[in-house]
Coordinates of C-alpha atoms in Angstrom, one line a residue:
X24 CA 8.0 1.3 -22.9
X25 CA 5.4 0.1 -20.6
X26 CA 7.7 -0.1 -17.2
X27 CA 5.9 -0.7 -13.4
X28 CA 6.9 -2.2 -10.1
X29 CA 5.1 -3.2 -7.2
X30 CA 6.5 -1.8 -3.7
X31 CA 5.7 -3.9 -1.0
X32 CA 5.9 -4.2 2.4
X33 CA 6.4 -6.2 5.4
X34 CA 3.6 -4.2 7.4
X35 CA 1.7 -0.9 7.0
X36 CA 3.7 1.8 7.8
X37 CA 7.1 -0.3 6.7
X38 CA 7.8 2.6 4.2
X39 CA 5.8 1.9 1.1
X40 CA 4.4 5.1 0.9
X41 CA 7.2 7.3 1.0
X42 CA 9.5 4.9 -1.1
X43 CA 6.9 4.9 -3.8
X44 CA 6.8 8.8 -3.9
X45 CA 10.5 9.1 -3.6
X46 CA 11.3 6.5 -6.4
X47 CA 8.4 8.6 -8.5
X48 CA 10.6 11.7 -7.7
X49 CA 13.6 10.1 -9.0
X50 CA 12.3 9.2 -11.9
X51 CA 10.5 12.5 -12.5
X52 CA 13.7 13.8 -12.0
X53 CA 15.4 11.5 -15.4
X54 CA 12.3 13.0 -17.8
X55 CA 10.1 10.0 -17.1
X56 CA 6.4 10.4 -17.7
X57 CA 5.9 8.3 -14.2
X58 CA 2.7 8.2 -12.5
X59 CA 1.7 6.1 -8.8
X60 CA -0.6 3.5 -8.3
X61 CA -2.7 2.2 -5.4
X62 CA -5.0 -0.3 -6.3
X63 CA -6.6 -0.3 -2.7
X64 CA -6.3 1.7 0.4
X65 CA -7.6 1.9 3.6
X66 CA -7.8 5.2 5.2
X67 CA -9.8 8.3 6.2
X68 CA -6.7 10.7 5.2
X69 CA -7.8 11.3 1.5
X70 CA -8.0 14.0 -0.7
X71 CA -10.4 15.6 -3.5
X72 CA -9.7 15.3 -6.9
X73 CA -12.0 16.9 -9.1
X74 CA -13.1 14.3 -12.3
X75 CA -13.3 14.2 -15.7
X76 CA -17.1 15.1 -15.1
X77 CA -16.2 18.2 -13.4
X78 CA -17.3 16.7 -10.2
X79 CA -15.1 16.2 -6.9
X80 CA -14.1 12.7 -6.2
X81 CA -11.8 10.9 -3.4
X82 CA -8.2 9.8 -3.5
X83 CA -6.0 8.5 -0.8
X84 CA -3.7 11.1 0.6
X85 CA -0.7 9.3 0.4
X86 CA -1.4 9.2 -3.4
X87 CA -2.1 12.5 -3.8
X88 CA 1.3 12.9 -2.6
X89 CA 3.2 11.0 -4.9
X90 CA 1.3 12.3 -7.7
X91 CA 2.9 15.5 -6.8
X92 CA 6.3 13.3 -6.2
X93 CA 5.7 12.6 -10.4
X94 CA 4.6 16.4 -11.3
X95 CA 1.5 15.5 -11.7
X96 CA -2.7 16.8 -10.7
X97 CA -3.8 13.7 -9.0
X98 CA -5.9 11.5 -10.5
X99 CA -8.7 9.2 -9.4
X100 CA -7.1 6.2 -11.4
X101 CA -4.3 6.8 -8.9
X102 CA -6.2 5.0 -6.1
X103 CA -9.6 3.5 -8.1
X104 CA -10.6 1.7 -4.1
X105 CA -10.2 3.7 -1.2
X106 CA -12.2 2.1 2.1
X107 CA -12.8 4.7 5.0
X108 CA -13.3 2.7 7.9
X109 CA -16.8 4.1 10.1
X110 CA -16.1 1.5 12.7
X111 CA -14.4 -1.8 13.2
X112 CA -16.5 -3.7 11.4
X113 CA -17.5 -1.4 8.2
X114 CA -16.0 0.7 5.5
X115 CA -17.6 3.3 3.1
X116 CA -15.9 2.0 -0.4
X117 CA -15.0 4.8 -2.4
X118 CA -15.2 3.9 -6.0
X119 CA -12.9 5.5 -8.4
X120 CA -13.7 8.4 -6.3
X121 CA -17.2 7.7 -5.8
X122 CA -18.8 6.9 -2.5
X123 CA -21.1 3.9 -3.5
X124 CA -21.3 1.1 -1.0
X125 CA -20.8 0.1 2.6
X126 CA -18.5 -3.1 2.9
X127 CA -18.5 -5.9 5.8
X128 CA -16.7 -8.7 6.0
X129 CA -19.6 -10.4 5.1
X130 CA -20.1 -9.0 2.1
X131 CA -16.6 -8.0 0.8
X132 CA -15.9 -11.2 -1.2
X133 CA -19.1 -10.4 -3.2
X134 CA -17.8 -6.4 -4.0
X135 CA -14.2 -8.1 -4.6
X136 CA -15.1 -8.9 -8.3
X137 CA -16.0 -5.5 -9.2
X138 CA -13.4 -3.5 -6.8
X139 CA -10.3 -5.7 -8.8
X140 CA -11.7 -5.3 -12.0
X141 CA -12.4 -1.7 -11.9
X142 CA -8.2 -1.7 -10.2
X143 CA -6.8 -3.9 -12.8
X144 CA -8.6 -1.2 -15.8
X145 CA -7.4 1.8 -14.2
X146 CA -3.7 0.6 -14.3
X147 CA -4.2 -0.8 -17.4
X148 CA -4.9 2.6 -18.3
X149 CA -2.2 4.1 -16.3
X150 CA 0.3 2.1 -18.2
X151 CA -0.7 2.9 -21.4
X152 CA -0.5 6.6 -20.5
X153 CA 2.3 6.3 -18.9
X154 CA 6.6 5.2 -19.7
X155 CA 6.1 3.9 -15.7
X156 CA 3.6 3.3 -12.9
X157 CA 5.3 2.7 -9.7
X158 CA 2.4 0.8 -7.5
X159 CA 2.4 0.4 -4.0
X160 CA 0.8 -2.4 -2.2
X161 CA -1.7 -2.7 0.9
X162 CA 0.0 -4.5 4.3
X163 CA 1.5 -6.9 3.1
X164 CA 1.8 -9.6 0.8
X165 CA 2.4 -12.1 3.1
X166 CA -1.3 -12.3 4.9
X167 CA -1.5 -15.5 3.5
X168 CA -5.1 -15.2 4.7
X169 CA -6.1 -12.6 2.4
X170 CA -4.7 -14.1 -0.6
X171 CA -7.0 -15.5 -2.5
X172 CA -9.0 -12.8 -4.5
X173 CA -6.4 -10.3 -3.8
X174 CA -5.7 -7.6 -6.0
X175 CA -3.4 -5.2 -4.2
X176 CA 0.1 -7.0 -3.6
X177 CA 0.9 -10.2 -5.4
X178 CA -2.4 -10.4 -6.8
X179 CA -1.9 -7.3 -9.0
X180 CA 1.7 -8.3 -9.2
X181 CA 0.4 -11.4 -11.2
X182 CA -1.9 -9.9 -12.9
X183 CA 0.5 -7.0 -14.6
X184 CA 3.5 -9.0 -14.3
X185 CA 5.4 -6.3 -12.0
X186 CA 8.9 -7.2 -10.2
X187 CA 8.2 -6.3 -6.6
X188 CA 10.4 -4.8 -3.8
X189 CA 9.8 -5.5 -0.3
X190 CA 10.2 -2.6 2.5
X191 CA 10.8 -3.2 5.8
X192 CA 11.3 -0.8 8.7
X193 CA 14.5 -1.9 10.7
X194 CA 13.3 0.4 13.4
X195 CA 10.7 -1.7 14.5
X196 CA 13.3 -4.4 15.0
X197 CA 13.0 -7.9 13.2
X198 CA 13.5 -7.1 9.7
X199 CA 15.3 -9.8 8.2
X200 CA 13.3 -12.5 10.1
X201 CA 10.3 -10.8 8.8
X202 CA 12.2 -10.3 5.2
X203 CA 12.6 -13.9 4.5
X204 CA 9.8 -15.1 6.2
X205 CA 7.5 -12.7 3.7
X206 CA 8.9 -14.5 1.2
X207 CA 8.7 -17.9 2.4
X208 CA 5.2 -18.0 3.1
X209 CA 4.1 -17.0 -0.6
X210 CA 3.7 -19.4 -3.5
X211 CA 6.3 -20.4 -6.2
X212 CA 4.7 -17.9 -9.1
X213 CA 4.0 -14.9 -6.3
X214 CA 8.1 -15.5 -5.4
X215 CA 9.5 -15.5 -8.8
X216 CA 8.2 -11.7 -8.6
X217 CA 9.9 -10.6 -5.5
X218 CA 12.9 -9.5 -6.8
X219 CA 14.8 -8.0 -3.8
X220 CA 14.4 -6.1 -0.5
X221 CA 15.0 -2.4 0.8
X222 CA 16.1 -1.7 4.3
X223 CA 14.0 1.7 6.0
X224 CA 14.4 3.7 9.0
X225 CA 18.4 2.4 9.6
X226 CA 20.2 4.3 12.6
X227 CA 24.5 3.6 13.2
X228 CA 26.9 1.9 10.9
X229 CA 25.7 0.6 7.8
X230 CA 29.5 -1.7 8.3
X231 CA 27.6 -3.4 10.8
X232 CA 23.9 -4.1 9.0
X233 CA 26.2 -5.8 6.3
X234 CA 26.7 -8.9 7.8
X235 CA 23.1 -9.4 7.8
X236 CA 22.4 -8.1 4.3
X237 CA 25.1 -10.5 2.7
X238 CA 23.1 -13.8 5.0
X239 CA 19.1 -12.3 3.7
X240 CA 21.1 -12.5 0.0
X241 CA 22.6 -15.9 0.7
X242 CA 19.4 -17.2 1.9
X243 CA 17.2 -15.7 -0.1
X244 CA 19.1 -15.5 -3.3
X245 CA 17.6 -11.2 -3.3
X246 CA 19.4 -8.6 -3.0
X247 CA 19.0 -5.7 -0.6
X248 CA 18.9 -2.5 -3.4
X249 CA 19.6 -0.3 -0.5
X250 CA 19.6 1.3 3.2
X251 CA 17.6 4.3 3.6
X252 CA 18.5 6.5 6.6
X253 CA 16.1 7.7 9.9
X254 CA 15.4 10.6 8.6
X255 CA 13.4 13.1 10.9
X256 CA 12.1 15.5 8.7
X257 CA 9.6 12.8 6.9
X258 CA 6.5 13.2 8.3
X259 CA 4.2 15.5 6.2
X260 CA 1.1 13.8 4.1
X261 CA 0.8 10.7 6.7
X262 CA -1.4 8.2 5.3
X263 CA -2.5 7.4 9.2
X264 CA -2.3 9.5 12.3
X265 CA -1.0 6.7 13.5
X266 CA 2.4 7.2 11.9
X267 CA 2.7 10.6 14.1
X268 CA 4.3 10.4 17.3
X269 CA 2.9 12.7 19.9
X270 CA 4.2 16.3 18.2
X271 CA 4.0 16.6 15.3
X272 CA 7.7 16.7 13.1
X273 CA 10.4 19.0 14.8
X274 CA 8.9 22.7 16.2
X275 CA 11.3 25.2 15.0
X276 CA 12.5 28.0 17.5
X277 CA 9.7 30.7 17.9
X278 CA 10.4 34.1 15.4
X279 CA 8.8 36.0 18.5
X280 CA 9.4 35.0 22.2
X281 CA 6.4 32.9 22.8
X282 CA 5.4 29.7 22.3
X283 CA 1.8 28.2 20.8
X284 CA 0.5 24.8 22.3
X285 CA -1.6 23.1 20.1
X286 CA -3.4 20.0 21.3
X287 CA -5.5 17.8 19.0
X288 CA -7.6 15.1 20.1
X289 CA -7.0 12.1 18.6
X290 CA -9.9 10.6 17.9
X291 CA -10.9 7.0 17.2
X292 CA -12.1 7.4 13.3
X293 CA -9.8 10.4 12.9
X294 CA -10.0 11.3 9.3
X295 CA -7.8 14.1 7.5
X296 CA -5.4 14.5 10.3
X297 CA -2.9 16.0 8.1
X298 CA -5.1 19.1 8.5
X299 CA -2.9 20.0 11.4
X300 CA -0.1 19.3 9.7
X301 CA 0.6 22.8 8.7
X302 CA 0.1 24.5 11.6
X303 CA 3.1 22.2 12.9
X304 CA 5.3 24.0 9.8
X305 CA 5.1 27.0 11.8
X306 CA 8.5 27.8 13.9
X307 CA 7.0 28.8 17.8
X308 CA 3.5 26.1 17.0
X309 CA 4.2 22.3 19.1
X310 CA 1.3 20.6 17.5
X311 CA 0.7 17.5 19.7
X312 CA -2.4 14.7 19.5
X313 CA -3.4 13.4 22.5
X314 CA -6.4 11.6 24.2
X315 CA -6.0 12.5 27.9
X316 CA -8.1 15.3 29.0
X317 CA -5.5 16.8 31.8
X318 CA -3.4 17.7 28.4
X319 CA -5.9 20.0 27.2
X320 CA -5.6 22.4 30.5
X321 CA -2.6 23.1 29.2
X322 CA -3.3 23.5 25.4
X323 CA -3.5 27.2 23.6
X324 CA -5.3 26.0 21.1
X325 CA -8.0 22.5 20.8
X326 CA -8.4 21.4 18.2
X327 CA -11.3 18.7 17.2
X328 CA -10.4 17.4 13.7
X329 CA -12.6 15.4 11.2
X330 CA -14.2 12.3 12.1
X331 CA -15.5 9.1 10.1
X332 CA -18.0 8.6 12.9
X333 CA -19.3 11.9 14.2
X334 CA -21.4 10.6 16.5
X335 CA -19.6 7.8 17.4
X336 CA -16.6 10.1 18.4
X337 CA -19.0 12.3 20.2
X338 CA -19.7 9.0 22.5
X339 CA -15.7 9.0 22.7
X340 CA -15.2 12.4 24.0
X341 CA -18.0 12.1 26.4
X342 CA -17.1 8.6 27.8
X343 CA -13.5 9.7 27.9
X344 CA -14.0 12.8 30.0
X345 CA -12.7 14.6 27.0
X346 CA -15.5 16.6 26.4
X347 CA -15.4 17.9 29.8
X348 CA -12.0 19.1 29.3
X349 CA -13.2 20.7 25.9
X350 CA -16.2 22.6 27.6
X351 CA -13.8 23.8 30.2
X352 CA -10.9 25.3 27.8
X353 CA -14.2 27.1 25.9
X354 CA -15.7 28.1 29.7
X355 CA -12.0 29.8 30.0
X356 CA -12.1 32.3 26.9
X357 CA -9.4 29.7 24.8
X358 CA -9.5 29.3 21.4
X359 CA -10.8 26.3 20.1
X360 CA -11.5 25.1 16.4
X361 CA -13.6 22.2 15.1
X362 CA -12.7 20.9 11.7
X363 CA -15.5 18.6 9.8
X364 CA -16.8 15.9 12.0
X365 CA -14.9 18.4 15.1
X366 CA -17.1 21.4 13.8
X367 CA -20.3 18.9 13.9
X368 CA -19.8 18.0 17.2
X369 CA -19.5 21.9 18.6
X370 CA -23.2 22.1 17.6
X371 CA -26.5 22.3 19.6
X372 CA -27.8 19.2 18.1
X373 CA -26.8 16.5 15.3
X374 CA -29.7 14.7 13.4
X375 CA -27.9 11.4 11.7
X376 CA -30.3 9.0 9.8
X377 CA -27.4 8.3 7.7
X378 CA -23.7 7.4 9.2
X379 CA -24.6 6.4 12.8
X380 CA -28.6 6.6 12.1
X381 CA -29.0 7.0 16.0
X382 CA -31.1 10.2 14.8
X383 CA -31.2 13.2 16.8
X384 CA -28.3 13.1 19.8
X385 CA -27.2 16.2 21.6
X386 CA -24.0 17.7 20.1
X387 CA -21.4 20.2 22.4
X388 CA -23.7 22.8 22.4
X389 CA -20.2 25.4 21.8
X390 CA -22.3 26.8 18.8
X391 CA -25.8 27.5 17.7
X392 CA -26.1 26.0 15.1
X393 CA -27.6 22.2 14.2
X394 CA -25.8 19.8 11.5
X395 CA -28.3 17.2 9.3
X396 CA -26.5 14.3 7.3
X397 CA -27.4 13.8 4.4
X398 CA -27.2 10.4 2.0
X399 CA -25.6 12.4 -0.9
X400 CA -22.0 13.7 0.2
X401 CA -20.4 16.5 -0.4
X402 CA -17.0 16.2 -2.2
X403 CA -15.3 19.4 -3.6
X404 CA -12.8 21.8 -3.8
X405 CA -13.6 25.4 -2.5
X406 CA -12.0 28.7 -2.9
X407 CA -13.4 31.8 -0.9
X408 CA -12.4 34.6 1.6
X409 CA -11.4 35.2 5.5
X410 CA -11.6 38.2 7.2
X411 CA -12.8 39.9 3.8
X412 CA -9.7 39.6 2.1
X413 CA -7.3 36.7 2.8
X414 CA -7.8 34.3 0.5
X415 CA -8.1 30.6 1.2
X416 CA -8.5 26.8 -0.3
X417 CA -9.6 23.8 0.7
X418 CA -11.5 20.8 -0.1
X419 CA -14.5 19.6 1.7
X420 CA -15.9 15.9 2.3
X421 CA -19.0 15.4 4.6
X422 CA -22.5 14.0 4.9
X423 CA -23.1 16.3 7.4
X424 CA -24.5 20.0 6.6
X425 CA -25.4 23.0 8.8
X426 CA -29.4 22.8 8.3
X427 CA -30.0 25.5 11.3
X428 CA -28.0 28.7 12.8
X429 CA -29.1 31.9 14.3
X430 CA -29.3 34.8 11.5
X431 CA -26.4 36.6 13.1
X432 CA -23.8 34.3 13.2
X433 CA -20.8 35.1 11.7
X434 CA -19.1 33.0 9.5
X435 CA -15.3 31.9 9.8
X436 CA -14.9 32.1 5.9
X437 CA -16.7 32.8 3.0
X438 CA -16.9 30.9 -0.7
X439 CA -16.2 32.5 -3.6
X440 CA -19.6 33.2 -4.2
X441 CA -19.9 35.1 -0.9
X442 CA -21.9 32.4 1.2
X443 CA -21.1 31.8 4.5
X444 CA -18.6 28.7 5.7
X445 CA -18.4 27.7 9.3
X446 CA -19.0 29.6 12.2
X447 CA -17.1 32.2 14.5
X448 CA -18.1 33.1 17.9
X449 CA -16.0 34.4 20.9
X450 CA -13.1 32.0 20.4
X451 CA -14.9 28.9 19.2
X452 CA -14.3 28.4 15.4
X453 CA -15.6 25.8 13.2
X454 CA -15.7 25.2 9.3
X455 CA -16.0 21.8 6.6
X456 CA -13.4 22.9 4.7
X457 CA -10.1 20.3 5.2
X458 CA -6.6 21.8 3.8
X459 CA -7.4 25.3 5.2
X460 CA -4.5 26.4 6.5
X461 CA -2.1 25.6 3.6
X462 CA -2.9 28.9 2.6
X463 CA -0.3 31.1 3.9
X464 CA -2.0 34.1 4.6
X465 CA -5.4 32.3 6.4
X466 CA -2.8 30.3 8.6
X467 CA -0.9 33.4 9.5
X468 CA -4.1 35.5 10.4
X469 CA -5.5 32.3 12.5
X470 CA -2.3 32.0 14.7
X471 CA -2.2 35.4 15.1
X472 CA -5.5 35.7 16.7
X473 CA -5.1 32.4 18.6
X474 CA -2.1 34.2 20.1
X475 CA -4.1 37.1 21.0
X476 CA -6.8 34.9 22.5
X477 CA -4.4 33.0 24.5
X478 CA -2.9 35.7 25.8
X479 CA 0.5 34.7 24.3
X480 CA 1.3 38.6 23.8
X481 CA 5.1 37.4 23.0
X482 CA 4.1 35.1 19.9
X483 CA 5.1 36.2 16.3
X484 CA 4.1 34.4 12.7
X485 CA 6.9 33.8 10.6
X486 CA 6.7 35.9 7.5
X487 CA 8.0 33.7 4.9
X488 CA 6.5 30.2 5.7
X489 CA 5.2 28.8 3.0
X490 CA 3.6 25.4 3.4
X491 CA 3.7 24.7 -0.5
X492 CA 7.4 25.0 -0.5
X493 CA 7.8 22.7 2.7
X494 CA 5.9 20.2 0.9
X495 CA 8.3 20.3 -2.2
X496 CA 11.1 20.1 0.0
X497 CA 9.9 16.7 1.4
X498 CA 9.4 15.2 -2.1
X499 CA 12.8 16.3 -2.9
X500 CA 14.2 14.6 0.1
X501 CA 12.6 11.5 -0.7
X502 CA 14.0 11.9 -4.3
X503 CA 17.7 12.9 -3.0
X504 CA 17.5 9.5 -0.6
X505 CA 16.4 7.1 -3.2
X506 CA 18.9 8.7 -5.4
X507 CA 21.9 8.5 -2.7
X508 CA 21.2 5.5 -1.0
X509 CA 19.6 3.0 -3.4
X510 CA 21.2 1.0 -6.1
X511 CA 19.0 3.3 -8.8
X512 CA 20.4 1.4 -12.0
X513 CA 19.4 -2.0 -10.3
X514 CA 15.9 -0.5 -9.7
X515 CA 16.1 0.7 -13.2
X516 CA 16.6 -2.8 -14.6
X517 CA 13.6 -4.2 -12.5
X518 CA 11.2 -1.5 -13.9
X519 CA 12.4 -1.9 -18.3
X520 CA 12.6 -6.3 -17.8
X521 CA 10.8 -7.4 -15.0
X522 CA 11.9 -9.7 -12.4
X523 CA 15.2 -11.6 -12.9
X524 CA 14.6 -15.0 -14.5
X525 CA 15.6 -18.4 -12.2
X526 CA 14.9 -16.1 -8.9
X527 CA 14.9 -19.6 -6.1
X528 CA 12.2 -20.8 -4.4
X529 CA 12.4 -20.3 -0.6
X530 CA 10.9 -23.2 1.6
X531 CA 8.1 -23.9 2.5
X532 CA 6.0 -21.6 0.1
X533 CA 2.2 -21.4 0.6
X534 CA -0.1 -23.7 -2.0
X535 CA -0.6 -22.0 -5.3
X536 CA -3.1 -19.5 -5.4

């Protein structure tokens, strides 16, 4: 078989992502050979995949996730166009994970031809690889605006002939207006795919959500194929750092008698915010973002993560009184660690031609050292050392490279090969490398000294947290609730035949695309 299904949604962040990786864990579960599909994404969380050329290529995060979701190494079919916003008006377009143009919205209708053809081949491949592909689509279908050319919702769903599901987060309030009125506004052909709805983020009785289920079927002639519950402990892999609150999932009880603070600056391009994410598994770490500087008195540890727009963020901090409150928690002897774009912007200087091409601007002068961007970036996975033996891995995607430094400075890591990564002095710490602390041992050694630095003389690391495992455990959540709370065989159906035939037209329907 050749099975697929498009999940939809009402809005980002309705639940697409996560109900895509959890019905991918279902099926993974049942022996299916089941892979994820996103034929476009916008985001600056993404991950490296390395190619069938041996070199490092770029994949949304979110589908790096459900790849694991299937059992599988990610692919760069997975997601063939990923856009990382630089500003609000421009987006590097990341090619089937190739960084190879800038697109406006000037000049996005003339790339749409190439970015939906390359899409529609990579699925095509997918599904001849594959017994499923479970896609997920973009916003949502109904930006009746954005419908002509698309290529991520009902375009694709046209295209491949998928039955489609449409998510909606009841939290948010609204979700069966905005449940029948996604449907209403599409055209006859883009409706005879949507085959039915699925409730996210319900809280209370599900007795008295029925009422309103049995009118969205009457009215609709869809089913809902299920409720899925709040639950809390969802929140690792975010597509967006948007979809954090302000700490980070649920800080376990410390093992020792202190407590670590971590503030991260949110920043306006954020990109890779998920590298925190770990640091948050920790029992005894709150991990918080935040953009007020009064917050950072407070803080343990500040942490500047990656940035789309280095220099653009460095405006941020400065205009925001941010950087102030940086300099200050550096002046006082407190740890502080720049990740990426955050480890550019510790530097003496920052000589940009190439993302902001402002040239030469002044950078936080926390470390001596000067960063250069450079037109080719550098995408890879790296493996290498801390401390001389704790070994670490992580992945690494920057324009930006460190083209001056003081002989002596010592290096926060090194690569396999022995060169030097990042930089280390007093309690300032920067490196490139994203996905650091996943390794066990690194993160362990990192709070420890942070501890020490902060003076938190009552803080203990865990011994047996293992970030790996914590990410498993999330994928089999999301597998447990599609398989508890969804009507699986119904789903089952959608994916082997398609949409049900005679499905009725809901009123008044947008003109046919």
């Amino acid at each position: 078989m050749s099975g697929g299904l498009l999940v939809a949604g009402t809005t980002s962040d309705a639940g697409k992502s996560v109900l895509t990786a959890g019905i991918c864990r279902w099926l993974h579960r049942q022996g299916v050979k089941v892979a994820p599909f996103k034929a476009q994404n916008m985001s600056n969380n993404s991950a490296v995949v390395v190619g069938p050329d041996g070199r490092g290529g770029e994949i949304g995060r979110a589908q790096a996730m459900q790849a694991a979701a299937c059992g599988l190494a990610p692919d760069l079919r997975f997601n063939p166009v990923l856009l990382k916003p630089g500003s609000d008006h421009a987006s590097q377009v990341v090619l089937l994970g190739e960084a190879v143009d800038t697109v406006t919205a000037g000049n996005y209708r003339e790339l749409r031809p190439r970015l939906a053809g390359t899409a529609f081949a990579a699925l095509a491949e997918l599904r001849a690889a594959y017994d499923v592909v479970i896609c997920e689509g973009a916003g949502s279908p109904a930006e009746v605006n954005l419908r002509a050319g698309d290529y991520v919702n009902m375009g694709l769903a046209r295209h491949a002939g998928l039955p489609t599901i449409v998510v909606g987060d009841i939290d948010r309030g609204g979700v069966f207006a905005s449940m029948f009125g996604t449907v209403a506004l599409l055209d006859p052909a883009d409706q005879a795919l949507i085959a039915g709805f699925v409730i996210n983020k319900f809280r209370g009785d599900l007795g008295l959500l029925q009422p309103g289920l049995d009118m969205l079927h009457r009215v609709t002639g869809r089913p809902t194929y299920g409720v899925l519950p709040w639950e809390l402990d969802l929140w690792l892999d975010a597509e967006d750092s948007l979809a954090y609150g302000r700490v980070l999932g649920r800080p376990g009880a410390p093992y020792g008698t202190d407590w670590l603070d971590v503030a991260v600056i949110r920043l306006p391009r954020i990109s890779n915010a998920t590298d925190v994410e770990a640091l948050a598994t920790e029992p005894g770490v709150r991990v918080r973002l935040t953009v007020e500087p009064a917050e950072l008195a407070a803080a343990d540890l500040v942490v500047l993560p990656g940035s789309k727009s280095t220099v653009a963020d460095l405006a941020w901090l400065r205009e925001t009184g941010l950087a102030d409150a940086v300099l200050a928690h550096a002046a006082a002897g407190k740890p502080l660690l720049g990740i990426c774009g955050g480890f550019q912007m510790l530097a003496r200087a920052i000589h940009d031609p190439v993302e902001s091409r402002q040239g030469s601007v002044p950078g936080l002068g926390l470390l001596p050292i000067e960063i250069t961007f450079d037109p080719r970036k550098t995408v890879r996975q790296s493996t290498g050392t801390a401390a001389g033996d704790v070994p670490v891995r992580g992945y690494e995607i920057h324009h930006g490279y460190v083209s001056a430094t003081e002989p002596a400075l010592p290096p926060l890591l090194h690569h396999a090969d022995g060169s030097a990564e990042g930089a280390l002095v007093g309690a300032v710490h920067g490196t490139h490398w994203h996905g650091a602390f996943e390794s066990d041992g690194f993160r362990r050694r990192f709070l420890t000294e942070v501890a020490r630095l902060a003076g938190r003389t009552g803080f203990r690391v865990a011994p047996d947290t293992a970030f790996a495992a914590a990410r498993e455990r999330t994928l089999d959540l999301l597998g447990d609730l599609v398989e508890e709370h969804l009507d699986t065989a119904a789903l089952w159906r959608l994916i082997e035949s398609g949409a049900p035939a005679g499905l009725p037209f809901i009123p008044p329907g947008a003109p046919p695309a």
